[in-house]
Short mmCIF file of C-alpha atoms in Angstrom, two decimals:
data_model
loop_
_atom_site.label_atom_id
_atom_site.label_comp_id
_atom_site.label_asym_id
_atom_site.label_seq_id
_atom_site.Cartn_x
_atom_site.Cartn_y
_atom_site.Cartn_z
CA MET A 1 -125.80 -152.46 55.22
CA ALA A 2 -123.59 -149.39 54.96
CA LEU A 3 -121.78 -148.30 58.10
CA LYS A 4 -122.94 -144.99 59.61
CA PHE A 5 -119.84 -142.84 60.04
CA MET A 6 -120.17 -139.74 62.21
CA THR A 7 -118.25 -137.53 64.61
CA ALA A 8 -117.84 -138.27 68.31
CA GLU A 9 -120.14 -135.35 69.09
CA GLU A 10 -122.86 -136.71 66.81
CA ALA A 11 -122.52 -140.17 68.36
CA ALA A 12 -122.64 -138.78 71.90
CA VAL A 13 -126.18 -137.42 71.50
CA LEU A 14 -127.39 -140.95 70.75
CA VAL A 15 -126.78 -141.65 74.45
CA LYS A 16 -129.70 -140.47 76.58
CA ASP A 17 -130.03 -139.47 80.21
CA ASN A 18 -130.44 -142.53 82.45
CA ASP A 19 -129.11 -144.95 79.82
CA ASN A 20 -126.98 -147.86 81.00
CA ILE A 21 -123.80 -148.09 78.93
CA GLY A 22 -121.53 -151.09 78.50
CA PHE A 23 -117.96 -150.11 77.61
CA SER A 24 -115.18 -152.10 76.00
CA GLY A 25 -111.74 -152.27 77.56
CA PHE A 26 -109.98 -153.69 80.58
CA THR A 27 -107.74 -151.20 82.37
CA ALA A 28 -106.92 -148.33 80.00
CA ALA A 29 -106.38 -150.85 77.20
CA GLY A 30 -109.18 -151.12 74.67
CA CYS A 31 -111.37 -148.37 76.16
CA PRO A 32 -113.29 -145.89 74.02
CA LYS A 33 -111.76 -142.43 74.23
CA VAL A 34 -113.31 -139.76 72.03
CA VAL A 35 -116.98 -140.71 72.35
CA THR A 36 -116.71 -140.84 76.15
CA LYS A 37 -115.19 -137.36 76.25
CA ALA A 38 -117.96 -136.13 73.94
CA ILE A 39 -120.57 -137.66 76.28
CA ALA A 40 -118.96 -135.83 79.20
CA ASP A 41 -119.07 -132.55 77.25
CA HIS A 42 -122.70 -133.20 76.35
CA ALA A 43 -123.51 -133.85 80.03
CA ARG A 44 -121.99 -130.52 81.03
CA LYS A 45 -124.11 -128.69 78.46
CA GLU A 46 -127.24 -130.45 79.64
CA HIS A 47 -126.46 -129.54 83.25
CA GLU A 48 -125.87 -125.91 82.25
CA GLU A 49 -129.32 -125.89 80.65
CA GLY A 50 -130.84 -127.27 83.85
CA ARG A 51 -131.50 -130.73 82.46
CA PRO A 52 -130.41 -133.99 84.11
CA PHE A 53 -127.86 -136.22 82.41
CA ARG A 54 -126.27 -139.20 84.11
CA ILE A 55 -125.53 -142.68 82.82
CA GLY A 56 -124.92 -146.09 84.33
CA MET A 57 -121.54 -147.64 83.56
CA PHE A 58 -120.66 -151.30 83.07
CA THR A 59 -116.97 -151.80 82.27
CA GLY A 60 -114.47 -154.61 82.14
CA ALA A 61 -112.35 -153.18 84.91
CA SER A 62 -110.73 -149.78 85.38
CA SER A 63 -110.36 -147.48 82.39
CA GLY A 64 -108.39 -144.50 81.16
CA ASP A 65 -108.87 -140.92 82.28
CA ARG A 66 -110.65 -140.11 79.03
CA MET A 67 -113.44 -142.38 80.16
CA ASP A 68 -113.72 -142.59 83.96
CA GLY A 69 -112.03 -139.26 84.62
CA GLU A 70 -113.95 -137.22 82.08
CA LEU A 71 -117.32 -138.65 83.06
CA ALA A 72 -116.62 -138.28 86.78
CA ARG A 73 -115.56 -134.64 86.41
CA ALA A 74 -118.73 -133.97 84.41
CA ASN A 75 -120.85 -135.52 87.19
CA ALA A 76 -122.32 -137.76 84.51
CA ILE A 77 -122.25 -141.11 86.36
CA LYS A 78 -125.35 -142.44 88.13
CA PHE A 79 -123.66 -145.74 89.04
CA ARG A 80 -120.45 -147.60 88.22
CA THR A 81 -119.35 -151.22 88.39
CA PRO A 82 -117.17 -153.32 88.76
CA TYR A 83 -113.68 -151.77 89.31
CA GLN A 84 -112.01 -148.38 89.00
CA SER A 85 -108.67 -146.71 89.59
CA ASN A 86 -109.22 -143.08 88.59
CA LYS A 87 -108.56 -140.43 91.24
CA ASP A 88 -111.50 -138.20 90.31
CA LEU A 89 -113.90 -141.12 90.16
CA ARG A 90 -112.57 -142.43 93.48
CA ASN A 91 -113.17 -139.06 95.10
CA LEU A 92 -116.68 -138.98 93.66
CA LEU A 93 -117.70 -142.38 94.96
CA ASN A 94 -116.03 -141.89 98.37
CA SER A 95 -118.02 -138.68 98.81
CA ASN A 96 -121.22 -140.56 97.87
CA GLY A 97 -121.47 -138.54 94.67
CA THR A 98 -122.30 -141.70 92.76
CA SER A 99 -123.24 -145.29 93.47
CA TYR A 100 -120.44 -147.83 93.13
CA VAL A 101 -120.79 -151.61 93.19
CA ASP A 102 -117.57 -153.54 93.77
CA MET A 103 -117.76 -157.10 92.51
CA HIS A 104 -115.72 -160.03 91.24
CA LEU A 105 -114.83 -159.37 87.61
CA SER A 106 -115.76 -162.83 86.38
CA MET A 107 -119.31 -162.38 87.68
CA LEU A 108 -120.31 -159.21 85.82
CA PRO A 109 -121.12 -160.66 82.35
CA GLN A 110 -123.37 -163.35 83.76
CA TYR A 111 -125.04 -160.90 86.17
CA LEU A 112 -125.86 -158.76 83.12
CA ARG A 113 -127.31 -161.77 81.31
CA TYR A 114 -129.31 -162.80 84.39
CA GLY A 115 -130.83 -159.30 84.51
CA TYR A 116 -129.54 -158.55 88.01
CA LEU A 117 -128.14 -155.13 87.08
CA GLY A 118 -130.67 -153.73 84.66
CA LYS A 119 -130.75 -153.27 80.92
CA VAL A 120 -127.77 -152.47 78.69
CA ASN A 121 -129.06 -149.69 76.43
CA VAL A 122 -125.86 -148.89 74.53
CA ALA A 123 -122.49 -150.60 74.02
CA ILE A 124 -119.54 -148.33 73.17
CA VAL A 125 -116.75 -150.38 71.68
CA GLU A 126 -113.19 -149.68 70.54
CA ALA A 127 -112.34 -151.77 67.48
CA CYS A 128 -109.55 -152.07 64.94
CA ASP A 129 -112.00 -153.25 62.30
CA VAL A 130 -115.75 -153.39 61.73
CA THR A 131 -117.57 -154.75 58.68
CA GLU A 132 -120.90 -154.04 57.06
CA GLU A 133 -121.89 -157.60 57.97
CA GLY A 134 -121.59 -156.78 61.68
CA GLU A 135 -118.19 -158.27 62.49
CA ILE A 136 -116.26 -156.34 65.17
CA VAL A 137 -112.57 -156.95 65.88
CA PRO A 138 -111.54 -155.69 69.35
CA THR A 139 -108.25 -153.90 70.00
CA SER A 140 -105.93 -154.51 72.97
CA ALA A 141 -108.52 -155.77 75.46
CA VAL A 142 -111.76 -157.72 75.58
CA GLY A 143 -113.40 -157.24 78.99
CA ILE A 144 -117.18 -157.74 78.78
CA LEU A 145 -117.45 -157.14 75.03
CA PRO A 146 -119.28 -160.29 73.86
CA THR A 147 -122.02 -159.88 76.45
CA ILE A 148 -122.64 -156.14 76.11
CA CYS A 149 -122.65 -156.31 72.32
CA ARG A 150 -125.28 -159.05 72.40
CA LEU A 151 -127.47 -157.41 75.04
CA ALA A 152 -127.29 -153.76 73.95
CA ASP A 153 -130.00 -152.16 71.86
CA LYS A 154 -127.45 -149.91 70.12
CA ILE A 155 -123.71 -150.19 69.46
CA ILE A 156 -121.33 -147.29 68.88
CA VAL A 157 -117.95 -148.30 67.46
CA GLU A 158 -114.77 -146.26 67.86
CA LEU A 159 -112.68 -147.43 64.92
CA ASN A 160 -109.13 -146.78 66.13
CA ASP A 161 -106.33 -147.03 63.55
CA LYS A 162 -103.65 -147.06 66.28
CA HIS A 163 -104.44 -150.79 66.36
CA PRO A 164 -103.82 -152.54 63.03
CA LYS A 165 -106.47 -154.74 61.44
CA GLU A 166 -103.83 -157.47 61.31
CA ILE A 167 -104.36 -158.25 65.01
CA ARG A 168 -107.50 -160.15 63.94
CA GLY A 169 -106.89 -163.62 65.34
CA LEU A 170 -105.36 -162.42 68.60
CA HIS A 171 -108.69 -162.80 70.41
CA ASP A 172 -110.63 -165.86 71.58
CA LEU A 173 -114.21 -164.68 72.12
CA TYR A 174 -116.56 -167.01 73.94
CA GLU A 175 -119.68 -166.75 76.12
CA PRO A 176 -120.71 -169.72 78.26
CA ALA A 177 -124.33 -170.82 78.26
CA ASP A 178 -126.43 -169.88 81.26
CA PRO A 179 -127.93 -172.36 83.73
CA PRO A 180 -129.60 -174.80 83.58
CA VAL A 181 -127.82 -175.79 80.34
CA ARG A 182 -124.30 -174.61 81.16
CA LYS A 183 -121.52 -177.06 80.35
CA GLU A 184 -117.85 -176.98 81.29
CA VAL A 185 -115.72 -174.23 79.75
CA PRO A 186 -113.50 -176.47 77.58
CA ILE A 187 -110.11 -174.97 78.32
CA TYR A 188 -107.76 -177.72 79.49
CA ASN A 189 -104.46 -176.02 78.68
CA VAL A 190 -103.41 -172.38 78.72
CA ARG A 191 -103.13 -172.37 74.92
CA ASP A 192 -106.57 -173.82 74.15
CA ARG A 193 -108.88 -171.70 72.00
CA ILE A 194 -112.62 -172.25 72.19
CA GLY A 195 -114.32 -169.25 70.59
CA THR A 196 -114.28 -166.89 67.64
CA THR A 197 -111.83 -164.19 66.58
CA THR A 198 -114.52 -161.54 66.05
CA ILE A 199 -117.77 -160.44 67.66
CA LYS A 200 -120.72 -160.93 65.31
CA VAL A 201 -123.73 -158.66 65.84
CA ASP A 202 -126.82 -157.64 63.93
CA PRO A 203 -125.46 -154.82 61.74
CA GLU A 204 -128.67 -152.86 62.32
CA LYS A 205 -127.56 -152.39 65.93
CA ILE A 206 -124.42 -150.49 64.88
CA VAL A 207 -125.80 -146.97 64.96
CA ALA A 208 -122.50 -145.10 64.65
CA VAL A 209 -118.88 -145.61 63.67
CA VAL A 210 -116.45 -142.94 64.85
CA LYS A 211 -112.94 -142.94 63.37
CA THR A 212 -110.16 -142.26 65.87
CA SER A 213 -106.40 -142.38 66.11
CA GLU A 214 -105.83 -142.25 69.84
CA PRO A 215 -103.28 -144.26 71.85
CA ASN A 216 -104.26 -145.89 75.13
CA ASP A 217 -103.95 -143.86 78.30
CA GLU A 218 -100.89 -144.90 80.28
CA GLY A 219 -100.80 -145.17 84.04
CA GLY A 220 -97.21 -146.30 84.34
CA PHE A 221 -95.53 -147.97 87.29
CA ALA A 222 -92.97 -146.64 89.71
CA PRO A 223 -89.45 -148.04 89.32
CA LEU A 224 -88.53 -151.04 91.41
CA ASP A 225 -87.04 -150.30 94.81
CA ASP A 226 -85.37 -152.40 97.51
CA VAL A 227 -88.71 -153.38 99.05
CA THR A 228 -90.37 -154.57 95.84
CA ARG A 229 -87.17 -156.36 94.76
CA ALA A 230 -87.04 -158.16 98.11
CA ILE A 231 -90.67 -159.23 97.79
CA GLY A 232 -90.02 -160.52 94.27
CA LYS A 233 -86.99 -162.50 95.43
CA ASN A 234 -88.90 -163.97 98.37
CA VAL A 235 -91.68 -165.16 96.04
CA ALA A 236 -89.22 -166.74 93.58
CA ASP A 237 -87.19 -168.44 96.31
CA PHE A 238 -90.35 -169.77 97.94
CA LEU A 239 -91.66 -171.29 94.71
CA VAL A 240 -88.31 -172.93 93.98
CA LYS A 241 -88.43 -174.43 97.49
CA GLU A 242 -91.94 -175.74 96.81
CA MET A 243 -90.70 -177.54 93.69
CA ARG A 244 -87.67 -178.98 95.46
CA GLU A 245 -89.77 -180.31 98.31
CA GLY A 246 -92.29 -181.95 95.97
CA ARG A 247 -95.33 -179.78 96.68
CA MET A 248 -95.34 -178.45 93.14
CA PRO A 249 -94.54 -180.13 89.82
CA LYS A 250 -90.93 -179.65 88.75
CA SER A 251 -92.29 -178.46 85.41
CA PHE A 252 -93.83 -175.53 87.35
CA LEU A 253 -97.45 -174.35 86.91
CA PRO A 254 -99.19 -171.52 85.05
CA LEU A 255 -98.98 -168.19 86.81
CA GLN A 256 -101.50 -165.44 87.53
CA SER A 257 -100.13 -162.16 88.78
CA GLY A 258 -101.99 -158.97 89.67
CA VAL A 259 -101.29 -155.48 88.42
CA GLY A 260 -98.66 -153.04 89.64
CA ASN A 261 -95.12 -152.57 90.85
CA VAL A 262 -95.00 -155.60 93.13
CA ALA A 263 -96.41 -157.83 90.38
CA ASN A 264 -93.75 -156.59 87.97
CA ALA A 265 -91.07 -157.23 90.60
CA VAL A 266 -92.33 -160.77 91.16
CA LEU A 267 -92.37 -161.59 87.46
CA GLY A 268 -88.91 -160.12 87.04
CA ALA A 269 -87.54 -162.20 89.92
CA LEU A 270 -89.08 -165.38 88.56
CA GLY A 271 -87.57 -164.68 85.16
CA ASP A 272 -84.15 -164.05 86.67
CA ASN A 273 -84.12 -167.18 88.83
CA PRO A 274 -82.38 -169.99 86.90
CA ASP A 275 -84.14 -172.62 89.03
CA VAL A 276 -87.58 -171.53 87.80
CA PRO A 277 -88.44 -173.34 84.55
CA ASN A 278 -89.87 -171.47 81.59
CA PHE A 279 -93.55 -170.97 82.34
CA GLU A 280 -96.97 -169.98 80.99
CA VAL A 281 -99.21 -167.18 82.18
CA TYR A 282 -102.99 -167.38 82.62
CA THR A 283 -104.06 -164.04 83.98
CA GLU A 284 -106.15 -160.90 83.52
CA VAL A 285 -103.57 -158.29 82.59
CA ILE A 286 -100.52 -158.89 80.42
CA GLN A 287 -97.94 -156.27 81.45
CA ASP A 288 -94.59 -155.11 80.09
CA SER A 289 -92.75 -157.61 82.27
CA VAL A 290 -94.56 -160.54 80.63
CA ILE A 291 -93.60 -159.31 77.16
CA SER A 292 -90.00 -158.83 78.26
CA LEU A 293 -89.86 -162.40 79.58
CA MET A 294 -91.55 -163.67 76.41
CA LYS A 295 -88.80 -162.19 74.27
CA LYS A 296 -86.24 -163.99 76.47
CA GLY A 297 -88.11 -167.28 76.13
CA ARG A 298 -88.93 -167.40 79.84
CA VAL A 299 -92.68 -166.93 79.31
CA THR A 300 -93.71 -169.35 76.59
CA TYR A 301 -97.38 -168.33 76.32
CA ALA A 302 -99.66 -165.71 77.84
CA SER A 303 -103.44 -165.82 78.07
CA GLY A 304 -105.10 -162.67 79.37
CA CYS A 305 -107.94 -160.21 79.05
CA SER A 306 -105.86 -157.17 78.07
CA LEU A 307 -102.49 -155.98 76.84
CA THR A 308 -101.91 -153.38 79.53
CA VAL A 309 -98.50 -152.34 78.31
CA SER A 310 -96.64 -149.13 77.62
CA ARG A 311 -96.96 -147.43 74.23
CA ASP A 312 -93.48 -148.52 73.19
CA VAL A 313 -94.29 -152.13 73.99
CA ILE A 314 -97.67 -152.17 72.22
CA GLN A 315 -95.96 -150.74 69.13
CA GLU A 316 -93.28 -153.42 69.40
CA ILE A 317 -95.94 -156.14 69.58
CA TYR A 318 -97.79 -154.77 66.57
CA ALA A 319 -94.55 -154.45 64.61
CA ASN A 320 -93.68 -158.08 65.35
CA LEU A 321 -97.00 -159.88 65.10
CA ASP A 322 -95.35 -162.88 63.44
CA PHE A 323 -93.50 -163.48 66.72
CA PHE A 324 -96.21 -162.57 69.24
CA LYS A 325 -99.43 -163.72 67.61
CA ASP A 326 -98.93 -167.41 68.40
CA LYS A 327 -97.82 -166.64 71.97
CA ILE A 328 -100.65 -164.36 73.18
CA VAL A 329 -104.42 -164.74 73.36
CA LEU A 330 -106.94 -162.20 74.69
CA ARG A 331 -110.18 -163.52 76.17
CA PRO A 332 -113.31 -162.10 77.82
CA GLN A 333 -112.90 -161.65 81.58
CA GLU A 334 -115.59 -164.26 82.17
CA ILE A 335 -113.04 -166.72 80.76
CA SER A 336 -109.69 -165.21 81.77
CA ASN A 337 -110.94 -165.04 85.39
CA ASN A 338 -113.10 -168.13 85.42
CA PRO A 339 -112.70 -170.02 88.73
CA GLU A 340 -113.47 -173.34 87.04
CA ILE A 341 -110.48 -172.89 84.74
CA VAL A 342 -108.27 -171.61 87.56
CA ARG A 343 -108.96 -174.78 89.55
CA ARG A 344 -108.50 -177.04 86.53
CA LEU A 345 -105.20 -175.54 85.35
CA GLY A 346 -103.74 -175.39 88.86
CA LEU A 347 -102.70 -171.75 88.86
CA ILE A 348 -100.17 -170.14 91.15
CA THR A 349 -101.98 -166.91 91.97
CA ILE A 350 -100.14 -163.84 93.24
CA ASN A 351 -102.14 -160.79 94.32
CA THR A 352 -101.49 -157.71 96.42
CA ALA A 353 -102.95 -157.08 99.86
CA LEU A 354 -103.74 -153.56 100.95
CA GLU A 355 -103.89 -154.86 104.52
CA ALA A 356 -103.76 -158.25 106.20
CA ASP A 357 -104.43 -159.28 109.75
CA ILE A 358 -102.29 -161.59 111.80
CA PHE A 359 -104.71 -164.47 111.27
CA GLY A 360 -104.48 -164.40 107.47
CA ASN A 361 -107.54 -162.39 106.43
CA VAL A 362 -106.90 -159.90 103.61
CA ASN A 363 -108.32 -156.47 102.78
CA SER A 364 -107.72 -155.62 99.12
CA THR A 365 -110.01 -152.64 98.71
CA HIS A 366 -110.65 -150.24 101.61
CA VAL A 367 -108.23 -147.79 103.24
CA LEU A 368 -108.86 -147.83 107.01
CA GLY A 369 -112.06 -149.76 106.37
CA THR A 370 -114.09 -146.97 104.77
CA LYS A 371 -112.39 -145.37 101.77
CA MET A 372 -112.52 -147.39 98.56
CA MET A 373 -109.18 -147.58 96.80
CA ASN A 374 -109.84 -149.46 93.53
CA GLY A 375 -111.88 -152.60 94.09
CA ILE A 376 -111.52 -156.34 94.47
CA GLY A 377 -110.88 -156.82 90.75
CA GLY A 378 -110.09 -160.39 89.84
CA SER A 379 -108.17 -161.31 92.99
CA GLY A 380 -111.13 -163.25 94.42
CA ASP A 381 -111.75 -165.07 91.14
CA PHE A 382 -108.25 -166.47 91.29
CA THR A 383 -107.53 -166.79 95.00
CA ARG A 384 -110.34 -169.10 96.04
CA SER A 385 -109.63 -171.65 93.31
CA ALA A 386 -105.83 -171.51 93.16
CA TYR A 387 -103.41 -174.40 93.43
CA LEU A 388 -101.44 -172.02 95.61
CA SER A 389 -102.74 -168.58 96.59
CA ILE A 390 -100.12 -165.98 97.51
CA PHE A 391 -100.64 -162.43 98.73
CA THR A 392 -97.78 -159.94 98.73
CA THR A 393 -97.47 -156.57 100.43
CA PRO A 394 -94.80 -154.20 101.69
CA SER A 395 -94.86 -154.41 105.48
CA THR A 396 -95.56 -150.69 105.95
CA ALA A 397 -96.85 -147.62 104.14
CA LYS A 398 -96.69 -143.85 104.69
CA ASP A 399 -93.03 -143.95 105.80
CA GLY A 400 -93.79 -146.57 108.42
CA ASP A 401 -96.82 -144.89 109.98
CA ILE A 402 -99.16 -147.56 108.62
CA SER A 403 -98.54 -151.24 109.27
CA ALA A 404 -99.87 -153.52 106.55
CA PHE A 405 -100.38 -156.10 109.30
CA VAL A 406 -102.99 -155.41 111.96
CA PRO A 407 -104.89 -157.36 114.64
CA MET A 408 -108.07 -157.44 112.54
CA VAL A 409 -108.58 -156.22 108.97
CA SER A 410 -110.78 -153.14 108.73
CA HIS A 411 -112.53 -154.61 105.68
CA LEU A 412 -112.60 -158.26 104.61
CA ASP A 413 -112.19 -159.30 100.97
CA HIS A 414 -110.39 -162.66 101.26
CA SER A 415 -110.86 -164.80 104.33
CA GLU A 416 -108.20 -166.89 106.01
CA HIS A 417 -109.74 -169.95 104.33
CA SER A 418 -108.56 -168.81 100.90
CA VAL A 419 -105.12 -167.39 101.74
CA ASN A 420 -102.24 -169.89 101.66
CA ILE A 421 -99.14 -167.71 101.71
CA ILE A 422 -98.35 -164.12 102.69
CA ILE A 423 -95.05 -162.54 101.62
CA SER A 424 -93.51 -159.18 102.52
CA GLU A 425 -90.00 -157.84 102.07
CA TYR A 426 -89.07 -159.56 105.35
CA GLY A 427 -90.07 -163.10 104.47
CA VAL A 428 -92.72 -165.73 103.91
CA ALA A 429 -95.57 -166.83 106.17
CA ASP A 430 -96.81 -170.26 105.13
CA LEU A 431 -100.33 -170.53 106.56
CA ARG A 432 -101.23 -173.94 105.20
CA GLY A 433 -102.39 -176.37 107.86
CA LYS A 434 -101.98 -173.87 110.69
CA ALA A 435 -104.49 -172.97 113.41
CA PRO A 436 -105.20 -169.28 114.06
CA ARG A 437 -102.58 -168.71 116.75
CA GLU A 438 -99.99 -170.55 114.66
CA ARG A 439 -100.85 -168.37 111.65
CA ALA A 440 -100.43 -165.26 113.77
CA GLU A 441 -97.04 -166.36 115.01
CA ALA A 442 -95.88 -167.13 111.44
CA ILE A 443 -97.03 -163.75 110.10
CA ILE A 444 -95.57 -161.75 112.99
CA GLU A 445 -92.21 -163.48 112.86
CA ASN A 446 -91.80 -163.54 109.10
CA CYS A 447 -93.72 -160.66 107.51
CA VAL A 448 -94.35 -157.84 109.99
CA HIS A 449 -92.03 -154.83 110.14
CA PRO A 450 -89.73 -155.01 113.20
CA ASP A 451 -91.25 -151.80 114.58
CA TYR A 452 -94.63 -153.50 114.92
CA ARG A 453 -93.65 -157.03 115.96
CA PRO A 454 -93.48 -156.42 119.75
CA VAL A 455 -96.90 -154.78 119.97
CA LEU A 456 -98.53 -157.51 117.85
CA ARG A 457 -96.92 -160.19 120.02
CA GLU A 458 -98.43 -158.38 123.02
CA TYR A 459 -101.83 -158.46 121.35
CA LEU A 460 -101.64 -162.25 121.16
CA GLN A 461 -100.93 -162.36 124.89
CA LEU A 462 -103.92 -160.29 126.00
CA GLY A 463 -105.41 -163.40 127.50
CA VAL A 464 -108.47 -163.69 125.31
CA LYS A 465 -109.73 -167.25 125.26
CA GLY A 466 -111.13 -168.94 122.17
CA HIS A 467 -110.11 -170.59 118.93
CA THR A 468 -109.15 -167.26 117.36
CA PRO A 469 -107.62 -165.07 120.11
CA GLN A 470 -109.13 -161.75 119.12
CA CYS A 471 -109.77 -159.01 121.65
CA LEU A 472 -112.79 -157.19 120.29
CA SER A 473 -112.22 -154.00 122.27
CA ALA A 474 -108.67 -153.74 120.93
CA ALA A 475 -108.98 -155.31 117.46
CA PHE A 476 -109.02 -151.93 115.68
CA ALA A 477 -106.56 -150.16 117.95
CA PHE A 478 -104.07 -149.69 115.10
CA HIS A 479 -106.72 -147.94 113.00
CA GLU A 480 -107.95 -145.80 115.90
CA GLN A 481 -104.39 -144.83 116.77
CA PHE A 482 -103.81 -143.71 113.19
CA ALA A 483 -107.04 -141.69 113.18
CA LYS A 484 -105.95 -139.93 116.38
CA THR A 485 -102.24 -139.39 115.74
CA GLY A 486 -101.52 -140.03 112.05
CA SER A 487 -99.47 -143.11 112.91
CA MET A 488 -100.18 -146.67 114.01
CA LYS A 489 -97.10 -146.65 116.20
CA ASN A 490 -97.04 -146.45 119.99
CA VAL A 491 -100.27 -148.34 120.63
CA LYS A 492 -100.82 -149.01 124.34
CA TRP A 493 -103.12 -151.98 124.79
CA ALA A 494 -104.23 -150.74 128.20
CA ASP A 495 -105.96 -147.85 126.40
CA TYR A 496 -108.12 -150.28 124.45
CA THR A 497 -108.79 -153.24 126.76
CA ARG A 498 -111.55 -153.51 129.29
#
């Protein structure tokens, strides 16, 4: 059948109030851009006319400002899941202006198939190619695309010529069967391919094709500083020590690394360390640092869900597809983050803690226990099943007024049972095989900022009996002190103990 070409504004009116929309993309990569802005504009007009207009949003992860930001500012979101990083959306959900469900990224596609989250009315997809036979070629990310395209009643395609048709073949698109007939996901090596290179849908479902020429939104990362460099070096040195002492194969293991400045610093340090062998990456987000190491031969293959890279780097990849196409594969997040595969491949997982307590529990999501930052993302998918799970964090924030290490986390995302190693700029706390008090001593001595070590040592000596020596009346003293004074410093335990 002939494709139905139309403008973004024409496509936007096909989305109705109270529809649930599945969006392509994972981070700002691969997200629709012009149709989402047109939907936001349409919502504003509806509101001005006194009519309701809000949609439910299923996404791969966070998105660009032209999706999350525009829709948040238009007050057009009735609920959002599973992860976000946009300031305006964050403000909206923290003020209870919309409903937000934070969940493990690998779980969303199957929750949609199980019917836990309601119907998918429309899928809005960025593609580099679409055919009259219903073949869709994604762009620089996959996310939840196979599932939403199959479940949606209608599909709107943004056909974006910033991404050449020649990237067909970069993707490995696969949906596992649902219970009770699910079999193993047959990935036994990082390079294994198990699916198709395109998404095949009933062409009757493609109700609109909107031509665009829009680059991805760029978040960008701050330049490395002494703290992030020190964390990166500590991670690299620790992993070399693990190999030397026989706790890790001398051939190394595939690596998963989270998103952001610390992750880039870690990857850079691993690439610079001559004692780290060339390695493979099995992760969610392929960043600039991975591409840089790939060009040097240090990263030999990268499997991910998105190419979350700068515009210069994405152009370089597209200009050199002969080099990159056999070294990169993009998968759905249900596969890139699949705990079964993480356990099988034996991944070294490296994620960032927002806050950790002295017993090894990690908060990845909530500032001071109440304000959502971004979400748990894929950190839980990887951490629980890792060969070795590492969390990194600078020891302090806000010029030292916030300690990343506290008596008890104000929100729990990863329990002590899943966290093997914690690393700050000061050193490494190896928590494997340690009882709670031993873990606390390792974290205080090796990871905590010197300004906070004495008071945390005092906390351990409050005389509380039990396997985990918590003092419930004082466990959140750091947080209460910050709320009162704007700093976690100068806590006096006598003010909090009974």
